[in-house]
mmCIF file of C-alpha atoms in Angstrom:
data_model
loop_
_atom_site.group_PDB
_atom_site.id
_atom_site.type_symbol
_atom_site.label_atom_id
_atom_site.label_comp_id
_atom_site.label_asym_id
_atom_site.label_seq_id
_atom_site.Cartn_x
_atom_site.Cartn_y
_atom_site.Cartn_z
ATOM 1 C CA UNK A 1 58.460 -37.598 26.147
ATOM 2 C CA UNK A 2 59.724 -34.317 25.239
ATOM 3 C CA UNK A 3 61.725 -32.110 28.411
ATOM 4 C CA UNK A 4 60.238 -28.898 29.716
ATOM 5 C CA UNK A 5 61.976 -25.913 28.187
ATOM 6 C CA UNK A 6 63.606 -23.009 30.385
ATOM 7 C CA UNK A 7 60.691 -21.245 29.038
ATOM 8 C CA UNK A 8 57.843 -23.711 30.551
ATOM 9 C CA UNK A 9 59.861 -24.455 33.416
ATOM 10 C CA UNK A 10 60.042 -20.462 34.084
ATOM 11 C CA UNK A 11 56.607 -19.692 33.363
ATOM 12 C CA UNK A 12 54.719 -18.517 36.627
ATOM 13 C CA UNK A 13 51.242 -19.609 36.352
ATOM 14 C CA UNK A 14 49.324 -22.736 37.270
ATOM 15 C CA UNK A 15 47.705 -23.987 34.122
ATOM 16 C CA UNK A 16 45.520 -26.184 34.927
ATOM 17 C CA UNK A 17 43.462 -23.561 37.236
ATOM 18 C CA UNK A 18 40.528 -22.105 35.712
ATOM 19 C CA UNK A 19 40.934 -18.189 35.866
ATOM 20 C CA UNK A 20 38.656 -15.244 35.783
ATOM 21 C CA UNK A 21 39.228 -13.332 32.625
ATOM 22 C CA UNK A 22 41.302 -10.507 33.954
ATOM 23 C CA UNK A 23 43.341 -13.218 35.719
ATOM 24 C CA UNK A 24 44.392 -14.799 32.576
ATOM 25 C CA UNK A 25 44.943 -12.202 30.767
ATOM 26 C CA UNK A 26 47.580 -10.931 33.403
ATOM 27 C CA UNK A 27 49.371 -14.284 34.010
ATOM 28 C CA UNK A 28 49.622 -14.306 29.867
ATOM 29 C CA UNK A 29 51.315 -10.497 29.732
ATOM 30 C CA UNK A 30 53.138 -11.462 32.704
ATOM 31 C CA UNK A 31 54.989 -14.652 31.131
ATOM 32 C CA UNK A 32 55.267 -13.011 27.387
ATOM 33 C CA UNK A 33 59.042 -12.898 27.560
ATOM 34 C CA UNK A 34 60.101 -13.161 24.698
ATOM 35 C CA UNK A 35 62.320 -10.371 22.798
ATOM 36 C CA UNK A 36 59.315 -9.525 20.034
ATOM 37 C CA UNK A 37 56.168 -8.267 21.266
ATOM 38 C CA UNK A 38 53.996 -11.825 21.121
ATOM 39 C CA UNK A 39 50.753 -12.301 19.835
ATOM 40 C CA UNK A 40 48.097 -13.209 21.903
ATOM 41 C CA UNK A 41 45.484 -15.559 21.124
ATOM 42 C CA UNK A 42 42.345 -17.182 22.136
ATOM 43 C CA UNK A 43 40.931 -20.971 21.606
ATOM 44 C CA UNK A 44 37.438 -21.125 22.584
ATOM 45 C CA UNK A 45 35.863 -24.855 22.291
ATOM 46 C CA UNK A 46 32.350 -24.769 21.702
ATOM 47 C CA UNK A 47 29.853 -27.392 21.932
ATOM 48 C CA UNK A 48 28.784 -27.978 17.964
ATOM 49 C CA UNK A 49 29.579 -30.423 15.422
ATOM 50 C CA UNK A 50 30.674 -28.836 12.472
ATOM 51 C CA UNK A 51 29.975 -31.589 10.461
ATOM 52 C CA UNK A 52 26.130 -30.591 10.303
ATOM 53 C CA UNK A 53 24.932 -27.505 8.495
ATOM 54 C CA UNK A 54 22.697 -26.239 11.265
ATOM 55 C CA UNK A 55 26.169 -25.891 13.588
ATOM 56 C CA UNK A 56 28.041 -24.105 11.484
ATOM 57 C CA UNK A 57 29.464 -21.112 13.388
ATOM 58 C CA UNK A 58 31.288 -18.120 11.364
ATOM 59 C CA UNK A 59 31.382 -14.608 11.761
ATOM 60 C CA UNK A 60 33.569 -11.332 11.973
ATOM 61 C CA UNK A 61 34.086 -9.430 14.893
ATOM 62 C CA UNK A 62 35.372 -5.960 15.499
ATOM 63 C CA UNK A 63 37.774 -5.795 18.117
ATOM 64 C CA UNK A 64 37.388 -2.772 20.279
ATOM 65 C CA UNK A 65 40.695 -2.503 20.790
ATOM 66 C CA UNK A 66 42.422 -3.689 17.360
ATOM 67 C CA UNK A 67 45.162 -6.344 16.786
ATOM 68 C CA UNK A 68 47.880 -4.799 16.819
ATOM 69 C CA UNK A 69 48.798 -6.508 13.399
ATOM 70 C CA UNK A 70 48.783 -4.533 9.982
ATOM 71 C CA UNK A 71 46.561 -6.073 8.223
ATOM 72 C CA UNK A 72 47.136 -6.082 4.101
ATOM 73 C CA UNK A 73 43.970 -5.831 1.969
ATOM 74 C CA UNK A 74 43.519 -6.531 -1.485
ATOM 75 C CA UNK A 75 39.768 -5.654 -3.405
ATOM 76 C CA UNK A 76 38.428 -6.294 -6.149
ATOM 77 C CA UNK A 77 36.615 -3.390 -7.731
ATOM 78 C CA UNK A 78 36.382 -1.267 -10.616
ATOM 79 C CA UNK A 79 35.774 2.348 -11.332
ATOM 80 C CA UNK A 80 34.883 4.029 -8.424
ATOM 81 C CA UNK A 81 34.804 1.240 -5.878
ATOM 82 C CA UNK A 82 38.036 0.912 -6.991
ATOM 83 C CA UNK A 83 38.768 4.859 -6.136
ATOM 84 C CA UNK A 84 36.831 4.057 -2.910
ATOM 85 C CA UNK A 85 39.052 1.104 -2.321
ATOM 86 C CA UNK A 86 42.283 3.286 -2.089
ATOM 87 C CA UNK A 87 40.904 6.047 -0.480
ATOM 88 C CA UNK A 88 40.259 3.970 2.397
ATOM 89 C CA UNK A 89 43.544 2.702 2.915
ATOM 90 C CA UNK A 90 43.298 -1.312 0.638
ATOM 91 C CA UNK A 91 47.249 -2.307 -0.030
ATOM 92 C CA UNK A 92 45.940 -3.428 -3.716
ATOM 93 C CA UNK A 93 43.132 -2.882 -5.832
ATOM 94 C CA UNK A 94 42.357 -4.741 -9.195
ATOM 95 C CA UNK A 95 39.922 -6.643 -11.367
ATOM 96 C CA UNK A 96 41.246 -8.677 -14.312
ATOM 97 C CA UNK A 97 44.610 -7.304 -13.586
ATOM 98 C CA UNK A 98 44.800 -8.530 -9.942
ATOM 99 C CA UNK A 99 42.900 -12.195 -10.665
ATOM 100 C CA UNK A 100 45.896 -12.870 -12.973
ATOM 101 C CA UNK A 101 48.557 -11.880 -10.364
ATOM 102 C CA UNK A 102 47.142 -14.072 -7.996
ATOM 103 C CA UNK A 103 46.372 -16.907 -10.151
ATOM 104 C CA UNK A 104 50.373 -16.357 -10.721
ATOM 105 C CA UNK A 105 51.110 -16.620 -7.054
ATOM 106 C CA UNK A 106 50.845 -13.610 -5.828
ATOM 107 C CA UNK A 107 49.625 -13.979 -2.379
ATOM 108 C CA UNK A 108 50.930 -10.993 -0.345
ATOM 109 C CA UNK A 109 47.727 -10.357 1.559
ATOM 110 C CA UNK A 110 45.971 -11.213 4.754
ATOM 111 C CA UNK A 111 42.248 -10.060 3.791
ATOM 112 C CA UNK A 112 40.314 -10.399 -0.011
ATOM 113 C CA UNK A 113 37.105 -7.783 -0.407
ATOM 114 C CA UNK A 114 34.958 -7.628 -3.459
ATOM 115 C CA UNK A 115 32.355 -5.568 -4.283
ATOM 116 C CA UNK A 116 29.543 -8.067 -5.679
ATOM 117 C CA UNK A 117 29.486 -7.305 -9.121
ATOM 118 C CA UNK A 118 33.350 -8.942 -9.211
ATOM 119 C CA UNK A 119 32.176 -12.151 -7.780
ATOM 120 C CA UNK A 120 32.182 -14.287 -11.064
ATOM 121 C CA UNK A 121 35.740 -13.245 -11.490
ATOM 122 C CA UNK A 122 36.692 -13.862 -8.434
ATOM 123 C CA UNK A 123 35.068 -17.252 -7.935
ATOM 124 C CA UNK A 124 37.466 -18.640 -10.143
ATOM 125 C CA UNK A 125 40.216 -18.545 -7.530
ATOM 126 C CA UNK A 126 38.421 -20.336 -5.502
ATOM 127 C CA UNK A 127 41.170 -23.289 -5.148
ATOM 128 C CA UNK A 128 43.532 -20.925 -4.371
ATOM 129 C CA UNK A 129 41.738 -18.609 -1.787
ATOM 130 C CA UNK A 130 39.222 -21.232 -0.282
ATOM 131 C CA UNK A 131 41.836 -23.392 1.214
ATOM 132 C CA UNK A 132 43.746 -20.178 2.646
ATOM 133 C CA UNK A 133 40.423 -19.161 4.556
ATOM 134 C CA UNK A 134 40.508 -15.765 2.070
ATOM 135 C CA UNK A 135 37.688 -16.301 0.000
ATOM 136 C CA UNK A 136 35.309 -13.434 0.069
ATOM 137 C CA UNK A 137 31.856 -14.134 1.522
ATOM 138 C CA UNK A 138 29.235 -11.670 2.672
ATOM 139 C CA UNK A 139 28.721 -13.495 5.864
ATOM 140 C CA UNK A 140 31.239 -11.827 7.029
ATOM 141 C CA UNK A 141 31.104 -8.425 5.248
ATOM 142 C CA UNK A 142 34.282 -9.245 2.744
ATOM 143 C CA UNK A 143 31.536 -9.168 -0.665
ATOM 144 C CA UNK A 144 30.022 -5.546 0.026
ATOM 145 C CA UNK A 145 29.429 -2.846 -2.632
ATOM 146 C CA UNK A 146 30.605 -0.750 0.565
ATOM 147 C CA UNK A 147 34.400 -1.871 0.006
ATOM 148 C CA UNK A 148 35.580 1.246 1.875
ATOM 149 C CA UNK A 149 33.983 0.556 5.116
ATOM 150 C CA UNK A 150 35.038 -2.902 4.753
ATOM 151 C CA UNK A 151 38.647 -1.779 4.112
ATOM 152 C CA UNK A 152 38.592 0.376 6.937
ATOM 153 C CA UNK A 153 37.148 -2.606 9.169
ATOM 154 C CA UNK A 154 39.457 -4.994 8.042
ATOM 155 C CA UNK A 155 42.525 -2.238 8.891
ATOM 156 C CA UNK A 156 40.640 -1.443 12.380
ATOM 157 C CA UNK A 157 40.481 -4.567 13.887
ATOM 158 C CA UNK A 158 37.752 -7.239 11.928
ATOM 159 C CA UNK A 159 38.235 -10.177 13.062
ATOM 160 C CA UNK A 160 36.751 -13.159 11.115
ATOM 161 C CA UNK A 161 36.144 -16.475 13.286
ATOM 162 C CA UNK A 162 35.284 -19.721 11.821
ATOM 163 C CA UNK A 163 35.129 -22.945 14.124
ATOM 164 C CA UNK A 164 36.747 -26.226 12.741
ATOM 165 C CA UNK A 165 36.210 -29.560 12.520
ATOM 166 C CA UNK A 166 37.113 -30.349 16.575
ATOM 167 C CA UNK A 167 34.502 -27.667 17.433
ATOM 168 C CA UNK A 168 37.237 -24.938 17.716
ATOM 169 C CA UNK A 169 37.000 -21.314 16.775
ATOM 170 C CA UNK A 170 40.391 -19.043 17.763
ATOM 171 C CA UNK A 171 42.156 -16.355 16.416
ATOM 172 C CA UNK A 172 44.488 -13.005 17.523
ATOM 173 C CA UNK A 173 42.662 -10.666 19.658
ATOM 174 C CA UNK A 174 46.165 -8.385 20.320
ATOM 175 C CA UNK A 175 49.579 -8.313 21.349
ATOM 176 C CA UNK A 176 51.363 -8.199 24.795
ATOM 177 C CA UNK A 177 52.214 -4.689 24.669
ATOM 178 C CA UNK A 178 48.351 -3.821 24.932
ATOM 179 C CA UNK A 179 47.017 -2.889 28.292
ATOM 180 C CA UNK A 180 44.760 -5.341 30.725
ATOM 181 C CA UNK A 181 41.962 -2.940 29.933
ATOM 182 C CA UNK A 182 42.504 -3.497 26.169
ATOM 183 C CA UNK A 183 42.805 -7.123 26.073
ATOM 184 C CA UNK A 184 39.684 -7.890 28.432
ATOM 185 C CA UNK A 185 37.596 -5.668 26.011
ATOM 186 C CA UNK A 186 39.031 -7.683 22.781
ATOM 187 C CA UNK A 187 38.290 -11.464 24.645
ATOM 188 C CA UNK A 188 34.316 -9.959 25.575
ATOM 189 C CA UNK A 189 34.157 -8.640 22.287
ATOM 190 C CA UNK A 190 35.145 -11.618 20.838
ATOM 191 C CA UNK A 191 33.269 -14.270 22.535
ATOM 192 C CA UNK A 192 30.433 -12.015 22.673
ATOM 193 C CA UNK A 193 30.515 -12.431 18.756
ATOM 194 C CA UNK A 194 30.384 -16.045 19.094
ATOM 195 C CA UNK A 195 27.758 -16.251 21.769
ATOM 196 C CA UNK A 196 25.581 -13.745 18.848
ATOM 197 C CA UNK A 197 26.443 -16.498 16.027
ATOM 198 C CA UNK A 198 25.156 -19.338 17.736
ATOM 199 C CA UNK A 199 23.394 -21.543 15.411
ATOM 200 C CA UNK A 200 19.960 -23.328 15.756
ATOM 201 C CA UNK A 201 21.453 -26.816 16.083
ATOM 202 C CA UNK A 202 23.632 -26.301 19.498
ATOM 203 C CA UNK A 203 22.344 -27.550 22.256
ATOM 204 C CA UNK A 204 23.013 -28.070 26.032
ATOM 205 C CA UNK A 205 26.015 -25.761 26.916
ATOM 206 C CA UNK A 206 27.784 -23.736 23.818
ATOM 207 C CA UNK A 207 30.809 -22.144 25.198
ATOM 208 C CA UNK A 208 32.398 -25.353 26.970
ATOM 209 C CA UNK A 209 36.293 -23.884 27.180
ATOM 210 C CA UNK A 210 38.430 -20.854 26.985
ATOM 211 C CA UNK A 211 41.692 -20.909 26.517
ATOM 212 C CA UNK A 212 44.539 -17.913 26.363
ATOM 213 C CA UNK A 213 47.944 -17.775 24.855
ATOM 214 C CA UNK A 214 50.860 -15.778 24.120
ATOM 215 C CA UNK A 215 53.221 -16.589 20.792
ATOM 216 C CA UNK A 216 55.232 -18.456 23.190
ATOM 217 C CA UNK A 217 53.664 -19.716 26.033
ATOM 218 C CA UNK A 218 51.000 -22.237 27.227
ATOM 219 C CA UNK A 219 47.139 -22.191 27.500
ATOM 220 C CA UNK A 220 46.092 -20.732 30.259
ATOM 221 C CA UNK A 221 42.267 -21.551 31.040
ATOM 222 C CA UNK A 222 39.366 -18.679 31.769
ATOM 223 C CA UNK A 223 36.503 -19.782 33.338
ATOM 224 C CA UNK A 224 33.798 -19.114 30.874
ATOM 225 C CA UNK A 225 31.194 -17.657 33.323
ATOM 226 C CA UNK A 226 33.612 -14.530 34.073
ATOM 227 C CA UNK A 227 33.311 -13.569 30.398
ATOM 228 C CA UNK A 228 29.479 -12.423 30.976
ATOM 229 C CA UNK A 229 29.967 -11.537 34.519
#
């Protein structure tokens, strides 16, 4: 059995409690100690089986208050999507051109748009995008013929959530440095997203468990019902 760190030992917050939202959220900024400004992140555990089609849960979400992250974008376009593409602030922008540097390895991006018409060539990288989670898909507004308002969503603060196979969905809703106000707006935003894609085949309760993190630190458990209240 592994020994508590100096970190865990030092960490002043009782994780087992369950918390009100803005409780968490200060015990998290409170123990982010570390000498980089951590990430924080939320696990919620939901009550669906992935395994069936009518419990699939995915989504984006636009965080109110942004991630704090800079987030690189790469679209596929042509012409004037492609125009559109830059204007808006996408890191790289390419067709052919950009299908081969990726299919080469090229993988310096968090986020892949396409306007539809690019989707055959695209689709072809699907074994090296699908397993990454960067595969475009208009379920969550990444295959749009409006690829500037989905660059300028993806550089804002869209958030796309996904839940895996233990009934999990999490992801970063900021950084430590943000303020309580900031946070608590990006956690309602984002479980509010989730409560909106709740599909047909979940029944009894949905949201079962919240759970808050810092880069470094332990879980430290919300009590659900303080998200709505």
């Amino acid at each position: 059995m592994s020994k508590p760190t100096k970190r865990m030992k030092a960490f002043n917050a009782d994780t087992l409690a369950l918390m009100t939202v803005s409780d968490a959220i200060a015990a998290v900024k409170a123990n982010a100690s570390a000498k980089f400004d951590e990430s924080i992140e939320i696990a919620v555990n939901l009550g669906v089986d992935p395994r069936h089609a009518d419990q699939q849960v995915r989504g984006v979400v636009n965080l109110p208050s942004g991630t704090g992250r800079d987030v690189r974008v790469a679209v596929f376009a042509k012409d004037a999507k492609a125009a559109e593409a830059l204007a808006a602030g996408a890191d790289i922008v390419g067709a052919e051109d950009l299908y081969e540097k990726i299919n080469g390895g090229f993988m310096d991006f968090d986020r892949v748009i396409a306007s539809p018409d690019m989707m055959a060539l695209v689709g072809r990288l699907g074994k090296v995008l699908g397993p990454r989670g960067l595969m475009p898909n208009p379920k969550v507004g990444t295959v749009t013929p409006n690829v500037a308002q989905a660059v300028k969503d993806a550089k804002g603060g869209a958030v796309e959530f996904r839940v895996e196979k233990a009934g999990i969905a999490h992801g970063g809703i900021g950084k430590a440095s943000f303020t309580q106000e900031a946070l608590e707006a990006n956690v309602r935003a984002y479980v509010d997203a989730l409560q909106r894609a709740r599909p047909t085949g979940a029944k009894g309760t949905y949201v079962k468990r919240i759970s808050l993190s810092s880069t470094m630190g332990p879980g430290i458990k919300i009590d659900p019902a303080s998200i709505s209240a």
